[in-house]
mmCIF file of C-alpha atoms and ligand atoms in Angstrom:
data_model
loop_
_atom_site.group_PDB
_atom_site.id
_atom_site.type_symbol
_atom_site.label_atom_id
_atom_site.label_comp_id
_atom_site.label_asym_id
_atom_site.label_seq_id
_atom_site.Cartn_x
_atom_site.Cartn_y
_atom_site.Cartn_z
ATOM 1 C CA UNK J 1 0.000 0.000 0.000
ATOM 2 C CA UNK J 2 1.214 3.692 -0.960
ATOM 3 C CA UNK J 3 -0.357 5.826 1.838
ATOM 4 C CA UNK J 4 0.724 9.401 1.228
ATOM 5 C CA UNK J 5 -1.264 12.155 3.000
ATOM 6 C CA UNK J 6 0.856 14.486 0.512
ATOM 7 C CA UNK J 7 0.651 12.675 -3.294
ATOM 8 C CA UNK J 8 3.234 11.164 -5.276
ATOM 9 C CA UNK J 9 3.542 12.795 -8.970
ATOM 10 C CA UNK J 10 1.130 10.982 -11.277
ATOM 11 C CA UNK J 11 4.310 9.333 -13.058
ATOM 12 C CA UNK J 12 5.641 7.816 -9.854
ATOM 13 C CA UNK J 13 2.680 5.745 -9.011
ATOM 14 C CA UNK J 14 2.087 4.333 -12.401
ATOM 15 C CA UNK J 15 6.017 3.427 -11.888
ATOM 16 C CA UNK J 16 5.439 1.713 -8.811
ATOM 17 C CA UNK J 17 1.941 0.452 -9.625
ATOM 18 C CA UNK J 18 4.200 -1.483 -12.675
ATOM 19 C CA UNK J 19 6.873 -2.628 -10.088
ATOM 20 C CA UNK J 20 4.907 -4.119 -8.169
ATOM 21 C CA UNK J 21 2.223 -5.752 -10.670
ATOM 22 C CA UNK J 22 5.056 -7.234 -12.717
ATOM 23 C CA UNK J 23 6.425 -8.614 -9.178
ATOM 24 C CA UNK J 24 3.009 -10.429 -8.981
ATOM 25 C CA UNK J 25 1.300 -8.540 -5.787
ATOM 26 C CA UNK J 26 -1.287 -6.020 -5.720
ATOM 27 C CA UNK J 27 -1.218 -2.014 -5.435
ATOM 28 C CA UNK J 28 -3.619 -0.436 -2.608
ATOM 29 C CA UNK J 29 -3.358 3.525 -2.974
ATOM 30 C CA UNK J 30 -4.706 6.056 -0.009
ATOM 31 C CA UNK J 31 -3.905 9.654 -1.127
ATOM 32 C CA UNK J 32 -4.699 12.750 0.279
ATOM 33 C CA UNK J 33 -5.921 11.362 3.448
ATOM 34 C CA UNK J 34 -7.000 14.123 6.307
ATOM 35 C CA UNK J 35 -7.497 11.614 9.472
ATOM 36 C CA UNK J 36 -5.469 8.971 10.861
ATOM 37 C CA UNK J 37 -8.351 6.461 11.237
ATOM 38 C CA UNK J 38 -8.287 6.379 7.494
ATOM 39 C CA UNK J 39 -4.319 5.077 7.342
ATOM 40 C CA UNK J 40 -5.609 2.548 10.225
ATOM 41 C CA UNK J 41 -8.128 1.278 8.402
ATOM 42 C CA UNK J 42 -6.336 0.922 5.028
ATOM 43 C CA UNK J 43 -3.508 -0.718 6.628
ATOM 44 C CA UNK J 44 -5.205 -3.516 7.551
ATOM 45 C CA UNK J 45 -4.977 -5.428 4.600
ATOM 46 C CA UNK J 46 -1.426 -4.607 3.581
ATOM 47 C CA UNK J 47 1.774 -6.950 3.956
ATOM 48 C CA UNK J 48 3.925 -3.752 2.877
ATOM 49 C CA UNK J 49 3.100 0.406 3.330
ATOM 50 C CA UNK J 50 5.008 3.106 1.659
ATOM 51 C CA UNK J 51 5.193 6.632 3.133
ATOM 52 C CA UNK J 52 6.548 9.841 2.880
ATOM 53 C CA UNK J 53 6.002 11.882 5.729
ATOM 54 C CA UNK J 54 2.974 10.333 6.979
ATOM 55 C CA UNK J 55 3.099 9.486 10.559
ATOM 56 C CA UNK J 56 3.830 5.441 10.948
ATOM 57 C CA UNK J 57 2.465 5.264 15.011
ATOM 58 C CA UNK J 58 2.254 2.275 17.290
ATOM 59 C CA UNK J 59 -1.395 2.677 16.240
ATOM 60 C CA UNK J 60 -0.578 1.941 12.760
ATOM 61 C CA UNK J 61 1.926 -0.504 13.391
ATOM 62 C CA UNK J 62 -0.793 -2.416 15.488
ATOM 63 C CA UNK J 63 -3.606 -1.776 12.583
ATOM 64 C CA UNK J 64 -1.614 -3.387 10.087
ATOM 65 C CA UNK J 65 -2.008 -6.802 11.342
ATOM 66 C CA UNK J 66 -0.135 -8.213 8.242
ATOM 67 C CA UNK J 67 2.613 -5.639 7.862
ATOM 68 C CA UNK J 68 6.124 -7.175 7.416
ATOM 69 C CA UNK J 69 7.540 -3.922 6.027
ATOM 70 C CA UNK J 70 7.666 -0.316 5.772
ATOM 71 C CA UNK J 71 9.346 1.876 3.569
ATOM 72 C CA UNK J 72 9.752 5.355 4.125
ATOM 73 C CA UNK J 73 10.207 6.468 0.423
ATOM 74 C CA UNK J 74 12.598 10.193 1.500
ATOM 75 C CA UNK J 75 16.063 9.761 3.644
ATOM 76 C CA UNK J 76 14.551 11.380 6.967
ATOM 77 C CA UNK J 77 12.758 8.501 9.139
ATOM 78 C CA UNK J 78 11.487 10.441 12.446
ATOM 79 C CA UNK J 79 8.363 10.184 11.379
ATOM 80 C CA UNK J 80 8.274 6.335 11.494
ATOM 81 C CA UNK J 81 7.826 4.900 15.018
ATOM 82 C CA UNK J 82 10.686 2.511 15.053
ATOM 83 C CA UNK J 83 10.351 0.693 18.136
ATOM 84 C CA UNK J 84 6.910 -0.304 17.521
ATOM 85 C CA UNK J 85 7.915 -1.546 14.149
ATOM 86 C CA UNK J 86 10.682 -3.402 16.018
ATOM 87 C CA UNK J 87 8.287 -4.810 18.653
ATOM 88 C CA UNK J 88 6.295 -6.208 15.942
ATOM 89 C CA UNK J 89 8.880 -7.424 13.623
ATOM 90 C CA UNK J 90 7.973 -5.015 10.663
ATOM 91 C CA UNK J 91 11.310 -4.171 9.033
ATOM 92 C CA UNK J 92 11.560 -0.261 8.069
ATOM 93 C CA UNK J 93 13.912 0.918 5.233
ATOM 94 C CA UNK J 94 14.288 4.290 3.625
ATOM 95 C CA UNK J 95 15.229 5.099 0.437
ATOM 96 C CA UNK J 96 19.107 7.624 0.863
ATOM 97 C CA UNK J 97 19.907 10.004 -1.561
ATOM 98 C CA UNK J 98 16.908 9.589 -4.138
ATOM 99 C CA UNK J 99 14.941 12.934 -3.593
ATOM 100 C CA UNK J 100 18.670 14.626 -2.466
ATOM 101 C CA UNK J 101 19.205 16.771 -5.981
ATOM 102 C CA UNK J 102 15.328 18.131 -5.372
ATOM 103 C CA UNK J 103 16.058 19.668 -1.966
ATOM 104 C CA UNK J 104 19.770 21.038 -2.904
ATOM 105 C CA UNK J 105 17.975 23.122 -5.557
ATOM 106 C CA UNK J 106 15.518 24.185 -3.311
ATOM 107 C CA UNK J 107 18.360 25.730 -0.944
ATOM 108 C CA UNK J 108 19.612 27.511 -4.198
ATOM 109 C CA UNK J 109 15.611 28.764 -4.595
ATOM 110 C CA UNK J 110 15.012 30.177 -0.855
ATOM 111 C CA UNK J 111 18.857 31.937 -0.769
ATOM 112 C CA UNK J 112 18.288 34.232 -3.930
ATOM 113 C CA UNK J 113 14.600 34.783 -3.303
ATOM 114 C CA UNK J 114 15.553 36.068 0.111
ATOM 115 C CA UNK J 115 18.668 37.491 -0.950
ATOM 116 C CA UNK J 116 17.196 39.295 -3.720
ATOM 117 C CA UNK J 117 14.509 40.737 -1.577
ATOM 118 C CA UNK J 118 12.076 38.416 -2.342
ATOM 119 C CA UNK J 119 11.655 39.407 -5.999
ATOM 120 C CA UNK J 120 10.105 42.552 -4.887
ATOM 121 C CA UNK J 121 12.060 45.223 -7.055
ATOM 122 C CA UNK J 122 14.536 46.331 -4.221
ATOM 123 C CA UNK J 123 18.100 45.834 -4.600
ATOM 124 C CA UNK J 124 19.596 42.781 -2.997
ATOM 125 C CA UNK J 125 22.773 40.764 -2.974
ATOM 126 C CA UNK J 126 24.186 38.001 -4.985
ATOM 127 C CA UNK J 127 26.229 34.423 -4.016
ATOM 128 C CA UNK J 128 29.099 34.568 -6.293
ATOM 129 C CA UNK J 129 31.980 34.901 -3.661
ATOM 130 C CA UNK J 130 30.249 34.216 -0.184
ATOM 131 C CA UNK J 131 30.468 31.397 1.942
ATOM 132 C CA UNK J 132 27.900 28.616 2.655
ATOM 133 C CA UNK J 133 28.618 26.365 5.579
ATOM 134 C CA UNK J 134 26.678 23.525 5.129
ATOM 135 C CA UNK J 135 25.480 21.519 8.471
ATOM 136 C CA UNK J 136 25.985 18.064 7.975
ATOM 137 C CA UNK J 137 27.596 16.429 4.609
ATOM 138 C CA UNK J 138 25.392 13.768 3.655
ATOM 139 C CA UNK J 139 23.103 12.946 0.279
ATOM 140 C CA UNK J 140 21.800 16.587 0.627
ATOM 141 C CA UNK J 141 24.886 18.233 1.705
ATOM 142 C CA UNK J 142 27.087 16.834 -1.387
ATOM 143 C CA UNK J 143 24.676 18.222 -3.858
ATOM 144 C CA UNK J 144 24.517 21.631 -2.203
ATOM 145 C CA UNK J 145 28.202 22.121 -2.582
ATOM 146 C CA UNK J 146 28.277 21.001 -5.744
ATOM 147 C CA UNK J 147 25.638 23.512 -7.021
ATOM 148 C CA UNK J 148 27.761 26.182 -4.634
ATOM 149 C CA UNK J 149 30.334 25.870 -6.881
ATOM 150 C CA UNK J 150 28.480 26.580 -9.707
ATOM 151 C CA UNK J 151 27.319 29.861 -7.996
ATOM 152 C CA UNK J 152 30.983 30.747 -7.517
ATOM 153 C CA UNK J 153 30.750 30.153 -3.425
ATOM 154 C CA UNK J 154 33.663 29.174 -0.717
ATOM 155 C CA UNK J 155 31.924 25.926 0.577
ATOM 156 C CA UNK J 156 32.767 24.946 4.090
ATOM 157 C CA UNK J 157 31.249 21.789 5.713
ATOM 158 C CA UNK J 158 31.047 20.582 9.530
ATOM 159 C CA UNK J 159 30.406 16.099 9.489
ATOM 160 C CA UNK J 160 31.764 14.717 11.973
ATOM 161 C CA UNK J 161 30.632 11.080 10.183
ATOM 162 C CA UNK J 162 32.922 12.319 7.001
ATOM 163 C CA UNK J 163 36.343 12.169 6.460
ATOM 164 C CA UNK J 164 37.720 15.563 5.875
ATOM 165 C CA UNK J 165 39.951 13.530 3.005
ATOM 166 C CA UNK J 166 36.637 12.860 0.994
ATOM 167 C CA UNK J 167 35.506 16.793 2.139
ATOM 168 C CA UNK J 168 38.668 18.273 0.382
ATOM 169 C CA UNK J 169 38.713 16.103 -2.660
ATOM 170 C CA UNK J 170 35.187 17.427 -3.454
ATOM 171 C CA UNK J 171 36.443 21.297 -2.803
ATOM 172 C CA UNK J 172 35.182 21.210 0.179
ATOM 173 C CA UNK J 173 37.116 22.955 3.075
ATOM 174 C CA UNK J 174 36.256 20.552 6.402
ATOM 175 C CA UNK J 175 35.525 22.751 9.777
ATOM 176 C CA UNK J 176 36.335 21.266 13.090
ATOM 177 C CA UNK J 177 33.287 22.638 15.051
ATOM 178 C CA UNK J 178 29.910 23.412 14.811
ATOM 179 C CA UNK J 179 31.117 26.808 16.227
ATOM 180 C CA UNK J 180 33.575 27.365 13.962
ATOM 181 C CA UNK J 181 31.077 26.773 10.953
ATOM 182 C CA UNK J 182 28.428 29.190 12.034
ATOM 183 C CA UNK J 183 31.323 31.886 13.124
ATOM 184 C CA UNK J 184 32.610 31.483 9.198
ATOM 185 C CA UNK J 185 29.963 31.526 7.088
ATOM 186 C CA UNK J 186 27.496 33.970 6.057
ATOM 187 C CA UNK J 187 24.667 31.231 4.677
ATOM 188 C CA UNK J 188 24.491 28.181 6.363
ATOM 189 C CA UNK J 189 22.731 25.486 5.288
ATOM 190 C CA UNK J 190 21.263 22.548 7.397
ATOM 191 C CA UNK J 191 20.825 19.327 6.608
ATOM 192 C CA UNK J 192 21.014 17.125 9.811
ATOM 193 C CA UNK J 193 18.019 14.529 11.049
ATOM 194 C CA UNK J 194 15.792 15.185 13.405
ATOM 195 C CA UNK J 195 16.793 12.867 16.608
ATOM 196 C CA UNK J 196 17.026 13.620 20.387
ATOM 197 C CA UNK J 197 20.491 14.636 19.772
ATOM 198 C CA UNK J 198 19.717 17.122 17.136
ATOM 199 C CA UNK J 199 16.266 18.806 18.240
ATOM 200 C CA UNK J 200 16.444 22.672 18.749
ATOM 201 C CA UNK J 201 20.400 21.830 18.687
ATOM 202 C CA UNK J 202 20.665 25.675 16.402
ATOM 203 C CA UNK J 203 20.685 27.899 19.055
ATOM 204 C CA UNK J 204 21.148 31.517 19.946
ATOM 205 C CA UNK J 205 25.093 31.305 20.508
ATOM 206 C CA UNK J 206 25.475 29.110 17.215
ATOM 207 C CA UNK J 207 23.575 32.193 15.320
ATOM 208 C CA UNK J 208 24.685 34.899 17.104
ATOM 209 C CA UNK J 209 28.009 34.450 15.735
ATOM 210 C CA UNK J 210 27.207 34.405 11.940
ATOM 211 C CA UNK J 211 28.984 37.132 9.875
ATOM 212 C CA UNK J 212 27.015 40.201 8.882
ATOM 213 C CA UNK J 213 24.205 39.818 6.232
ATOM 214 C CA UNK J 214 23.749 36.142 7.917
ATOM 215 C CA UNK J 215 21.344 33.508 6.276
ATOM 216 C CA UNK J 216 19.852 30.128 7.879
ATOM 217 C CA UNK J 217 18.549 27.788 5.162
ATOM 218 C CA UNK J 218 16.600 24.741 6.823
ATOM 219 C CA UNK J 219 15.274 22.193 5.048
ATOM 220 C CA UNK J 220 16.104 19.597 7.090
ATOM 221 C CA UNK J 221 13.865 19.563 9.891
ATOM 222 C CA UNK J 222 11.794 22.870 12.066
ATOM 223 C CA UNK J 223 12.775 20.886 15.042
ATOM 224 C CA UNK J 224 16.238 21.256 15.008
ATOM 225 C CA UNK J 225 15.979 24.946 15.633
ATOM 226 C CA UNK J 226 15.303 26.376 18.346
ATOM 227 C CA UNK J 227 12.484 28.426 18.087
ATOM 228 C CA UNK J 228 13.365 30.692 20.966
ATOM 229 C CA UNK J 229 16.555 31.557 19.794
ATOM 230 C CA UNK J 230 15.568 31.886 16.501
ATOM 231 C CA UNK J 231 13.084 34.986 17.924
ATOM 232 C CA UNK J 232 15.556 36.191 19.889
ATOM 233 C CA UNK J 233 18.249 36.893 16.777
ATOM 234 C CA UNK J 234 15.761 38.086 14.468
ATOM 235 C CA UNK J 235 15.070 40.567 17.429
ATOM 236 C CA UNK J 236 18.589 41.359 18.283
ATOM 237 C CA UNK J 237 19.961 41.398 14.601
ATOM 238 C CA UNK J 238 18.409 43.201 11.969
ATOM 239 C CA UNK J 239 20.895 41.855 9.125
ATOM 240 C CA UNK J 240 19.247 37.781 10.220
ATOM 241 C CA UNK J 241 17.519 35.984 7.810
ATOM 242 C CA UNK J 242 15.706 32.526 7.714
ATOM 243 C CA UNK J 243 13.845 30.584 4.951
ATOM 244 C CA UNK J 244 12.682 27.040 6.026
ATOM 245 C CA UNK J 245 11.146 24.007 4.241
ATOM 246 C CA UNK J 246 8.825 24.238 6.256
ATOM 247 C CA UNK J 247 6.871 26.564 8.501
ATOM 248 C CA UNK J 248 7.877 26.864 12.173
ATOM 249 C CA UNK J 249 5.140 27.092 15.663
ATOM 250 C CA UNK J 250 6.495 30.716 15.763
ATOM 251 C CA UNK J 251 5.135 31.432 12.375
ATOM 252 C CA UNK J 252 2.839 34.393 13.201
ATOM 253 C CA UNK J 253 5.668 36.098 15.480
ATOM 254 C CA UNK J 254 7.935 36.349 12.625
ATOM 255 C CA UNK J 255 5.103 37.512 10.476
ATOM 256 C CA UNK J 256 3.945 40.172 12.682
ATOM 257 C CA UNK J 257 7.371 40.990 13.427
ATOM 258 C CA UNK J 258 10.076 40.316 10.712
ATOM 259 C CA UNK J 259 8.405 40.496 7.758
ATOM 260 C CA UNK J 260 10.401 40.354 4.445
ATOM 261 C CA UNK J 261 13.453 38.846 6.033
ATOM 262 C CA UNK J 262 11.791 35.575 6.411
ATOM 263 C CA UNK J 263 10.953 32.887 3.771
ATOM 264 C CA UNK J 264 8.746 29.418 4.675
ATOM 265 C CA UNK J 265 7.166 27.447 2.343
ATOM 266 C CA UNK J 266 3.242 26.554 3.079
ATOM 267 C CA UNK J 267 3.615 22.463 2.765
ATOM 268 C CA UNK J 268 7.195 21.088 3.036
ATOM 269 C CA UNK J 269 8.194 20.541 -0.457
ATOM 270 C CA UNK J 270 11.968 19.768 -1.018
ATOM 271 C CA UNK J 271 11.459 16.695 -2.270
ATOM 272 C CA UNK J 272 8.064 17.682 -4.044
ATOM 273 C CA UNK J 273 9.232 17.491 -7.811
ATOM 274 C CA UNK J 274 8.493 14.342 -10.486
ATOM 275 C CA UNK J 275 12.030 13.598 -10.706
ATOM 276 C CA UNK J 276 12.489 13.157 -6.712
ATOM 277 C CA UNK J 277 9.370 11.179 -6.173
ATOM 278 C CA UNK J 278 10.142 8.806 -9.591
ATOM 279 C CA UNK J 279 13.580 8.099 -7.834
ATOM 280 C CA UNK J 280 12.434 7.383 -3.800
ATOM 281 C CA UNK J 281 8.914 5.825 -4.762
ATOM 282 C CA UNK J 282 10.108 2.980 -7.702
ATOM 283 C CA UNK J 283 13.323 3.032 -5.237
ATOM 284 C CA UNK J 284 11.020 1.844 -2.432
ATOM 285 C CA UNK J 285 8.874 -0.621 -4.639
ATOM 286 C CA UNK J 286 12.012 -1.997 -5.815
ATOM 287 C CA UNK J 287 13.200 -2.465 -1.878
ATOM 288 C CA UNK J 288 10.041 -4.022 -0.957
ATOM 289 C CA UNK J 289 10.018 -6.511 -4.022
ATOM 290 C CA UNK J 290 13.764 -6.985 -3.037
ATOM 291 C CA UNK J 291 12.533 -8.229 0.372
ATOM 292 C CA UNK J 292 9.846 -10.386 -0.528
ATOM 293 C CA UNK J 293 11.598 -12.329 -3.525
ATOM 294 C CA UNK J 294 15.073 -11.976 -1.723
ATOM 295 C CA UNK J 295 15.229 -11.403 1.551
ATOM 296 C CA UNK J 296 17.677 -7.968 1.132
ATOM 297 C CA UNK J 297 17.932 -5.591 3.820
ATOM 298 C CA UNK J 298 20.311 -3.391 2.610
ATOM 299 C CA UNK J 299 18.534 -0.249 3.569
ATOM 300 C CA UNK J 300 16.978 -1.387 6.751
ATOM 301 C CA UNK J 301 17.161 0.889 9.485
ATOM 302 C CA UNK J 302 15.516 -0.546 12.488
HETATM 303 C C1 LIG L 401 12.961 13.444 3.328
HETATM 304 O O1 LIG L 401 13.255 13.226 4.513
HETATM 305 O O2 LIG L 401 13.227 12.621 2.432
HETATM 306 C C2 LIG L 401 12.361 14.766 2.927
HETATM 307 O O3 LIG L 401 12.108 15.561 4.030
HETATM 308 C C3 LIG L 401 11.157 14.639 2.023
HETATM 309 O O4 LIG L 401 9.940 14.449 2.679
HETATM 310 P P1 LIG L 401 8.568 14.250 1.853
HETATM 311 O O5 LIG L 401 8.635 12.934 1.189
HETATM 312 O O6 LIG L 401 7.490 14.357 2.869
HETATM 313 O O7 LIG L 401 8.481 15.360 0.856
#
């Protein structure tokens, strides 16, 4: 079963729909669905669910009596309930790196329309030359530096999971601390999970010490910054600007308040192009036929 509250492109399902009818099993779709009851229900029959960002609770978990898998079709997995899954010996995979390319560009989108003053007719600035820190050097991270350099910008990267060898063969210049990233770079961009580790982990010192005319992209996750900081450097710094995929709580603060140095999108939509959801959704069929006919795990995460 597909279960996405926010659709696949047309072309995606009729890719997995063939996937998985050539494989020999059947495609249940739920789109568009506005109450939970409706996933539990649908569930019920399924041996295998695809999401996006749809929430996969216990109460899921325990509705789909037949579930033996779950694929999160996207690279972030908070939104999957992994224990539960565990408990009740449902595998969960995602699919890593398939809807990267779509979110990179959609750093690229957010910087100039906030940097050129939101395409409003005022003057505004331009990337050739500045620096981009980028939080985190994963799927995402590798294809935002590699646009950077396209743009002409010093990329700088703080990973403490990558070697700084594979860093500086990709002209990448390797940062040894969080601090030191957010103290040299005007735009940072963040692309770190959401996990207890990581939740409102952007704070008011990490901000505070951005160079003048400073820029947080987020499309990771709202959760990882902290909202209260994030209300307090708007307040105390009138050259701070944010654009996030997608809207944080303090939403109407910042409208009421900051207006015009702000950008968030209505719907998070990084990954919302054909191209991304062709890659992660036949990805994920392709995982879940994988399992059945062959027992591979390779991109099991639970
Ligand atoms: C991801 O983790 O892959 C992205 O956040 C995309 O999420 P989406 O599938 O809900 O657009």
């Amino acid at each position: 079963m597909v279960a996405t509250e926010k659709p696949f492109a047309a072309v995606a399902v009729k890719g997995i729909r063939t996937i998985v009818e050539d494989a020999g099993y059947e495609l249940m779709l739920l789109e568009k669905y506005t109450d939970p009851a409706e996933l539990y229900k649908a569930v019920e029959l399924a041996d295998a669910l695809i999401v996006r960002s749809d929430l996969v609770t216990p109460e899921v978990i325990q509705a789909g009596k037949n579930l033996k898998i779950v694929v999160r079709a996207g690279a972030g997995f908070d939104n999957i309930n992994l224990p539960a899954a565990t408990a009740a010996g449902v595998v969960v995979m995602n699919t890593p790196g398939q809807n990267s390319n779509a979110v990179a560009e959609l750093v690229f989108g957010m910087m100039i329309y906030q940097i050129r003053s939101q395409f409003s007719g005022a003057s505004g600035t331009e990337l050739l030359g500045k620096t981009l820190g980028l939080h985190a050097y994963g799927n995402v991270g590798k294809n935002v530096a590699r646009i950077a350099k396209g743009f002409g910008m010093t990329v700088m990267a703080f990973d403490p999971y990558v070697s700084k060898e594979v860093m500086i063969s990709e002209g990448v210049k390797p940062v040894d601390s969080i601090e030191e990233l957010y103290a040299s770079c005007q735009f940072v961009s963040l692309h770190i999970p959401a996990n207890e580790q990581t939740k409102k982990s952007i704070n008011f010192d990490l901000m505070a010490k951005m160079p003048k005319g400073a820029m947080v992209i987020n499309t990771a996750r709202k959760e990882v910054v902290c909202e209260d900081s994030l209300q307090r450097v708007f307040a105390e710094r009138d050259d701070f600007r944010y654009a996030s995929d997608v809207a944080p709580e303090c939403l109407a603060v910042l409208k009421e308040k900051y207006a015009g140095r702000f950008f968030v999108t209505p719907k998070k939509m990084g990954a919302q192009t054909s191209e991304a959801n062709v890659n992660a959704g036949l990805a994920a069929a392709q995982q879940i036929v994988g399992f059945f006919e062959k027992g591979d795990v390779r991109f099991k995460v639970n």
